[in-house]
mmCIF file of C-alpha atoms in Angstrom:
data_model
loop_
_atom_site.group_PDB
_atom_site.id
_atom_site.type_symbol
_atom_site.label_atom_id
_atom_site.label_comp_id
_atom_site.label_asym_id
_atom_site.label_seq_id
_atom_site.Cartn_x
_atom_site.Cartn_y
_atom_site.Cartn_z
ATOM 1 C CA LYS A 1216 0.068 -0.216 -0.157
ATOM 2 C CA ALA A 1217 1.445 3.366 -0.933
ATOM 3 C CA GLY A 1218 1.965 5.773 1.897
ATOM 4 C CA VAL A 1219 0.999 9.334 1.877
ATOM 5 C CA THR A 1220 2.562 11.549 -0.797
ATOM 6 C CA GLN A 1221 3.021 14.972 -0.644
ATOM 7 C CA THR A 1222 4.031 17.590 -3.372
ATOM 8 C CA PRO A 1223 5.864 19.477 -3.957
ATOM 9 C CA ARG A 1224 8.568 18.548 -1.248
ATOM 10 C CA TYR A 1225 10.314 21.926 -1.571
ATOM 11 C CA LEU A 1226 9.128 25.304 -2.531
ATOM 12 C CA ILE A 1227 10.690 29.053 -2.451
ATOM 13 C CA LYS A 1228 8.076 31.778 -2.555
ATOM 14 C CA THR A 1229 8.042 35.458 -2.586
ATOM 15 C CA ARG A 1230 6.326 37.256 0.068
ATOM 16 C CA GLY A 1231 2.721 38.289 -0.991
ATOM 17 C CA GLN A 1232 2.537 35.241 -3.571
ATOM 18 C CA GLN A 1233 0.012 32.476 -2.854
ATOM 19 C CA VAL A 1234 0.913 28.467 -2.548
ATOM 20 C CA THR A 1235 -1.025 25.468 -3.120
ATOM 21 C CA LEU A 1236 0.189 22.217 -1.474
ATOM 22 C CA SER A 1237 -0.902 18.764 -2.258
ATOM 23 C CA CYS A 1238 -1.534 15.611 -0.335
ATOM 24 C CA SER A 1239 -2.517 12.397 -1.778
ATOM 25 C CA PRO A 1240 -3.620 10.081 1.306
ATOM 26 C CA ILE A 1241 -3.442 6.408 1.700
ATOM 27 C CA SER A 1242 -6.041 4.495 -0.430
ATOM 28 C CA GLY A 1243 -9.101 4.071 1.689
ATOM 29 C CA HIS A 1244 -8.592 6.819 4.023
ATOM 30 C CA ARG A 1245 -11.061 9.423 4.072
ATOM 31 C CA SER A 1246 -9.674 11.570 6.636
ATOM 32 C CA VAL A 1247 -6.871 14.205 5.813
ATOM 33 C CA SER A 1248 -5.499 16.664 8.306
ATOM 34 C CA TRP A 1249 -2.909 19.399 7.833
ATOM 35 C CA TYR A 1250 -0.219 20.487 10.321
ATOM 36 C CA GLN A 1251 2.340 23.329 10.275
ATOM 37 C CA GLN A 1252 5.582 22.718 12.024
ATOM 38 C CA THR A 1253 7.836 25.518 12.897
ATOM 39 C CA PRO A 1254 10.747 25.828 15.275
ATOM 40 C CA GLY A 1255 9.167 28.460 17.367
ATOM 41 C CA GLN A 1256 5.522 26.934 17.401
ATOM 42 C CA GLY A 1257 6.161 23.417 16.824
ATOM 43 C CA LEU A 1258 3.730 21.520 15.311
ATOM 44 C CA GLN A 1259 0.229 23.095 15.071
ATOM 45 C CA PHE A 1260 -3.044 21.687 13.571
ATOM 46 C CA LEU A 1261 -4.368 23.571 10.568
ATOM 47 C CA PHE A 1262 -7.836 21.884 9.318
ATOM 48 C CA GLU A 1263 -9.243 18.318 9.096
ATOM 49 C CA TYR A 1264 -11.116 17.396 5.977
ATOM 50 C CA PHE A 1265 -13.426 14.173 5.995
ATOM 51 C CA SER A 1266 -15.344 13.158 2.946
ATOM 52 C CA GLU A 1267 -14.842 16.482 1.204
ATOM 53 C CA THR A 1268 -16.101 18.483 4.343
ATOM 54 C CA GLN A 1269 -13.874 20.699 6.744
ATOM 55 C CA ARG A 1270 -14.689 18.810 10.022
ATOM 56 C CA ASN A 1271 -12.269 20.570 12.194
ATOM 57 C CA LYS A 1272 -10.311 23.774 12.136
ATOM 58 C CA GLY A 1273 -7.257 25.272 14.193
ATOM 59 C CA ASN A 1274 -6.506 28.655 15.044
ATOM 60 C CA PHE A 1275 -4.938 30.079 11.892
ATOM 61 C CA PRO A 1276 -5.683 33.109 9.678
ATOM 62 C CA GLY A 1277 -8.103 32.745 6.905
ATOM 63 C CA ARG A 1278 -5.252 33.102 4.392
ATOM 64 C CA PHE A 1279 -5.033 29.340 5.137
ATOM 65 C CA SER A 1280 -7.622 27.352 3.356
ATOM 66 C CA GLY A 1281 -8.084 23.866 1.857
ATOM 67 C CA ARG A 1282 -10.226 21.514 0.095
ATOM 68 C CA GLN A 1283 -10.787 17.833 -0.286
ATOM 69 C CA PHE A 1284 -11.620 16.049 -3.567
ATOM 70 C CA SER A 1285 -13.919 13.015 -4.127
ATOM 71 C CA ASN A 1286 -11.067 10.848 -4.283
ATOM 72 C CA SER A 1287 -9.637 11.926 -0.758
ATOM 73 C CA ARG A 1288 -6.732 13.974 -2.312
ATOM 74 C CA SER A 1289 -6.566 17.283 -0.296
ATOM 75 C CA GLU A 1290 -5.048 20.849 -1.245
ATOM 76 C CA MET A 1291 -4.292 23.412 1.049
ATOM 77 C CA ASN A 1292 -3.562 27.191 -0.023
ATOM 78 C CA VAL A 1293 -1.890 29.731 1.583
ATOM 79 C CA SER A 1294 -2.815 33.418 -0.073
ATOM 80 C CA THR A 1295 -0.540 36.622 0.643
ATOM 81 C CA LEU A 1296 2.428 34.937 2.015
ATOM 82 C CA GLU A 1297 4.116 36.317 4.988
ATOM 83 C CA LEU A 1298 7.717 35.462 6.025
ATOM 84 C CA GLY A 1299 6.335 33.747 9.046
ATOM 85 C CA ASP A 1300 4.701 31.393 7.011
ATOM 86 C CA SER A 1301 7.918 29.584 6.275
ATOM 87 C CA ALA A 1302 7.551 25.922 7.701
ATOM 88 C CA LEU A 1303 7.276 22.371 7.264
ATOM 89 C CA TYR A 1304 3.526 21.608 6.208
ATOM 90 C CA LEU A 1305 2.690 17.998 7.006
ATOM 91 C CA CYS A 1306 -0.339 16.209 5.929
ATOM 92 C CA ALA A 1307 -1.589 13.072 7.574
ATOM 93 C CA SER A 1308 -4.361 10.562 6.513
ATOM 94 C CA SER A 1309 -6.221 8.339 8.628
ATOM 95 C CA ASP A 1310 -9.523 6.194 8.509
ATOM 96 C CA PRO A 1311 -11.507 7.086 11.385
ATOM 97 C CA GLY A 1312 -13.326 4.114 12.647
ATOM 98 C CA GLY A 1313 -12.718 3.737 16.135
ATOM 99 C CA ASP A 1314 -10.656 4.957 19.005
ATOM 100 C CA ARG A 1315 -7.273 3.840 17.649
ATOM 101 C CA THR A 1316 -7.055 6.199 14.896
ATOM 102 C CA GLU A 1317 -3.250 6.606 14.391
ATOM 103 C CA ALA A 1318 -2.461 9.149 11.409
ATOM 104 C CA PHE A 1319 -0.031 8.531 9.031
ATOM 105 C CA PHE A 1320 1.975 11.313 7.868
ATOM 106 C CA GLY A 1321 3.536 12.256 4.675
ATOM 107 C CA GLN A 1322 7.213 13.648 4.445
ATOM 108 C CA GLY A 1323 5.828 17.291 4.147
ATOM 109 C CA THR A 1324 6.516 20.148 1.919
ATOM 110 C CA ARG A 1325 9.107 22.664 3.091
ATOM 111 C CA LEU A 1326 7.875 26.114 2.298
ATOM 112 C CA THR A 1327 10.307 28.845 2.361
ATOM 113 C CA VAL A 1328 9.096 32.465 1.923
ATOM 114 C CA VAL A 1329 11.705 35.332 0.750
ATOM 115 C CA ALA B 1210 -3.077 25.561 28.387
ATOM 116 C CA GLN B 1211 -0.522 23.447 27.159
ATOM 117 C CA LYS B 1212 -1.900 19.813 26.832
ATOM 118 C CA ILE B 1213 1.130 18.005 26.265
ATOM 119 C CA THR B 1214 4.364 18.593 27.780
ATOM 120 C CA GLN B 1215 7.880 17.041 26.908
ATOM 121 C CA THR B 1216 10.316 18.157 29.527
ATOM 122 C CA GLN B 1217 13.608 17.067 27.985
ATOM 123 C CA PRO B 1218 14.615 18.960 24.829
ATOM 124 C CA GLY B 1219 17.494 16.716 24.304
ATOM 125 C CA MET B 1220 18.716 13.312 25.380
ATOM 126 C CA PHE B 1221 21.756 11.338 24.943
ATOM 127 C CA VAL B 1222 22.064 7.457 25.256
ATOM 128 C CA GLN B 1223 24.837 4.950 24.559
ATOM 129 C CA GLU B 1224 23.876 2.429 21.707
ATOM 130 C CA LYS B 1225 22.220 -0.760 22.855
ATOM 131 C CA GLU B 1226 20.980 0.925 26.212
ATOM 132 C CA ALA B 1227 17.505 1.890 27.101
ATOM 133 C CA VAL B 1228 15.920 5.223 27.243
ATOM 134 C CA THR B 1229 12.977 7.002 28.513
ATOM 135 C CA LEU B 1230 11.581 9.831 26.755
ATOM 136 C CA ASP B 1231 8.756 11.745 29.271
ATOM 137 C CA CYS B 1232 5.443 12.750 28.275
ATOM 138 C CA THR B 1233 2.746 14.365 30.645
ATOM 139 C CA TYR B 1234 -0.734 15.198 29.372
ATOM 140 C CA ASP B 1235 -3.763 17.106 30.502
ATOM 141 C CA THR B 1236 -7.248 16.683 29.637
ATOM 142 C CA SER B 1237 -10.685 16.641 31.170
ATOM 143 C CA ASP B 1238 -11.926 13.996 28.271
ATOM 144 C CA PRO B 1239 -12.017 10.535 29.491
ATOM 145 C CA SER B 1240 -11.705 9.188 26.108
ATOM 146 C CA TYR B 1241 -8.452 9.817 24.763
ATOM 147 C CA GLY B 1242 -5.721 8.617 22.748
ATOM 148 C CA LEU B 1243 -1.855 8.680 23.161
ATOM 149 C CA PHE B 1244 0.689 8.570 20.260
ATOM 150 C CA TRP B 1245 4.296 8.690 20.033
ATOM 151 C CA TYR B 1246 5.958 9.657 16.802
ATOM 152 C CA LYS B 1247 9.625 9.386 15.338
ATOM 153 C CA GLN B 1248 10.698 12.350 13.107
ATOM 154 C CA PRO B 1249 14.012 11.980 11.369
ATOM 155 C CA SER B 1250 15.876 14.717 9.681
ATOM 156 C CA SER B 1251 14.131 13.861 6.665
ATOM 157 C CA GLY B 1252 10.884 15.393 8.092
ATOM 158 C CA GLU B 1253 8.286 12.382 7.908
ATOM 159 C CA MET B 1254 6.508 11.730 10.938
ATOM 160 C CA ILE B 1255 6.805 8.025 11.878
ATOM 161 C CA PHE B 1256 4.199 6.428 14.001
ATOM 162 C CA LEU B 1257 5.555 4.372 16.953
ATOM 163 C CA ILE B 1258 3.215 3.222 19.389
ATOM 164 C CA TYR B 1259 -0.511 4.070 20.807
ATOM 165 C CA GLN B 1260 -2.078 3.889 24.001
ATOM 166 C CA GLY B 1261 -5.962 4.322 24.587
ATOM 167 C CA SER B 1262 -7.328 5.837 27.693
ATOM 168 C CA TYR B 1263 -9.285 2.683 28.480
ATOM 169 C CA ASP B 1264 -6.353 0.234 27.869
ATOM 170 C CA GLN B 1265 -5.691 -1.648 30.768
ATOM 171 C CA GLN B 1266 -2.168 -2.850 29.750
ATOM 172 C CA ASN B 1267 0.793 -0.643 28.491
ATOM 173 C CA ALA B 1268 1.499 -1.023 24.935
ATOM 174 C CA THR B 1269 4.381 -2.426 23.303
ATOM 175 C CA GLU B 1270 5.442 -2.608 19.669
ATOM 176 C CA GLY B 1271 8.859 -3.966 19.202
ATOM 177 C CA ARG B 1272 11.470 -2.194 21.234
ATOM 178 C CA TYR B 1273 8.927 0.439 21.903
ATOM 179 C CA SER B 1274 6.984 0.491 25.052
ATOM 180 C CA LEU B 1275 4.771 3.169 26.599
ATOM 181 C CA ASN B 1276 4.904 3.414 30.389
ATOM 182 C CA PHE B 1277 1.300 4.731 30.723
ATOM 183 C CA GLN B 1278 0.241 6.062 34.310
ATOM 184 C CA LYS B 1279 -3.246 7.359 34.107
ATOM 185 C CA ALA B 1280 -3.507 8.749 37.578
ATOM 186 C CA ARG B 1281 -0.207 10.769 37.034
ATOM 187 C CA LYS B 1282 -1.277 11.498 33.206
ATOM 188 C CA SER B 1283 1.832 10.330 31.912
ATOM 189 C CA ALA B 1284 2.717 8.265 28.707
ATOM 190 C CA ASN B 1285 6.571 7.891 28.700
ATOM 191 C CA LEU B 1286 8.116 6.191 25.634
ATOM 192 C CA VAL B 1287 10.649 3.364 26.464
ATOM 193 C CA ILE B 1288 13.101 2.400 23.675
ATOM 194 C CA SER B 1289 15.027 -0.716 24.589
ATOM 195 C CA ALA B 1290 18.469 -1.759 23.159
ATOM 196 C CA SER B 1291 19.036 1.654 21.216
ATOM 197 C CA GLN B 1292 20.262 1.874 17.664
ATOM 198 C CA LEU B 1293 22.079 4.534 15.814
ATOM 199 C CA GLY B 1294 18.935 4.780 13.595
ATOM 200 C CA ASP B 1295 16.890 5.701 16.590
ATOM 201 C CA SER B 1296 18.543 9.193 16.541
ATOM 202 C CA ALA B 1297 15.754 11.716 15.901
ATOM 203 C CA MET B 1298 12.920 13.912 17.082
ATOM 204 C CA TYR B 1299 10.529 12.115 19.170
ATOM 205 C CA PHE B 1300 7.087 13.492 19.629
ATOM 206 C CA CYS B 1301 4.216 12.797 22.316
ATOM 207 C CA ALA B 1302 0.547 13.467 21.150
ATOM 208 C CA MET B 1303 -2.797 13.086 22.040
ATOM 209 C CA ARG B 1304 -6.349 13.003 20.465
ATOM 210 C CA GLU B 1305 -9.383 13.792 22.517
ATOM 211 C CA ILE B 1306 -12.335 11.533 21.278
ATOM 212 C CA GLY B 1307 -14.665 12.195 23.823
ATOM 213 C CA GLY B 1308 -18.566 12.456 22.246
ATOM 214 C CA GLY B 1309 -17.620 10.360 19.586
ATOM 215 C CA SER B 1310 -15.686 12.990 17.942
ATOM 216 C CA GLN B 1311 -12.303 12.427 16.282
ATOM 217 C CA GLY B 1312 -10.511 15.375 17.439
ATOM 218 C CA ASN B 1313 -6.966 16.651 16.049
ATOM 219 C CA LEU B 1314 -3.563 15.744 17.412
ATOM 220 C CA ILE B 1315 -2.082 17.780 19.891
ATOM 221 C CA PHE B 1316 1.652 17.761 19.916
ATOM 222 C CA GLY B 1317 4.349 18.042 22.540
ATOM 223 C CA LYS B 1318 7.373 20.112 21.734
ATOM 224 C CA GLY B 1319 9.487 17.217 21.124
ATOM 225 C CA THR B 1320 12.531 15.488 22.513
ATOM 226 C CA LYS B 1321 15.696 15.261 20.348
ATOM 227 C CA LEU B 1322 17.426 12.009 20.868
ATOM 228 C CA SER B 1323 21.083 11.194 20.166
ATOM 229 C CA VAL B 1324 22.355 7.621 20.327
ATOM 230 C CA LYS B 1325 26.095 7.369 20.707
ATOM 231 C CA PRO B 1326 27.927 4.701 19.431
#
């Protein structure tokens, strides 16, 4: 079974631009969550999508948005990039069906805003 | 309020020895899950072990075991027979699942483990 795939792996953008990151979950997994990891704030939850609906949202500004497609693939978009958006963005997929719902993570997209 | 606390920013262990990474948590939800993840320098988060709040026994997965002390709200990870490849960041995480909802993972700040040959 293929793991979680995130593309691209690395990205350099200029302040003010927008960026779209992609995540393909494990086949059969319906839930996709996004996390931002920075040295200062650690790992922070952005949002979760389940069956194309946003089910949960973290405390991030509206510049951060996402969506999920019918095949469970998800994208997250960040508009009007700021220097502070430089981070490792991790996507996790899971198949909620009980208490033990471990999340399987991709390798992340490392975004640098200059 | 911080819900997951990992008090050891960095740890050193000799190869082949055991090491314990500390994790305490805070929640009022009686139903929750505790997770440990390993993050090597490549960035990927690798799932290691899970403990449910209602599990009676401590979880074990190969060389990994979880020392779960519910009354103390601690969930320490024990790695036996450390290997050089165990050098990485280790994160403790919790998911509150009361009311049937699947909450997001809440992570600690992590512990950087270095295994010395």
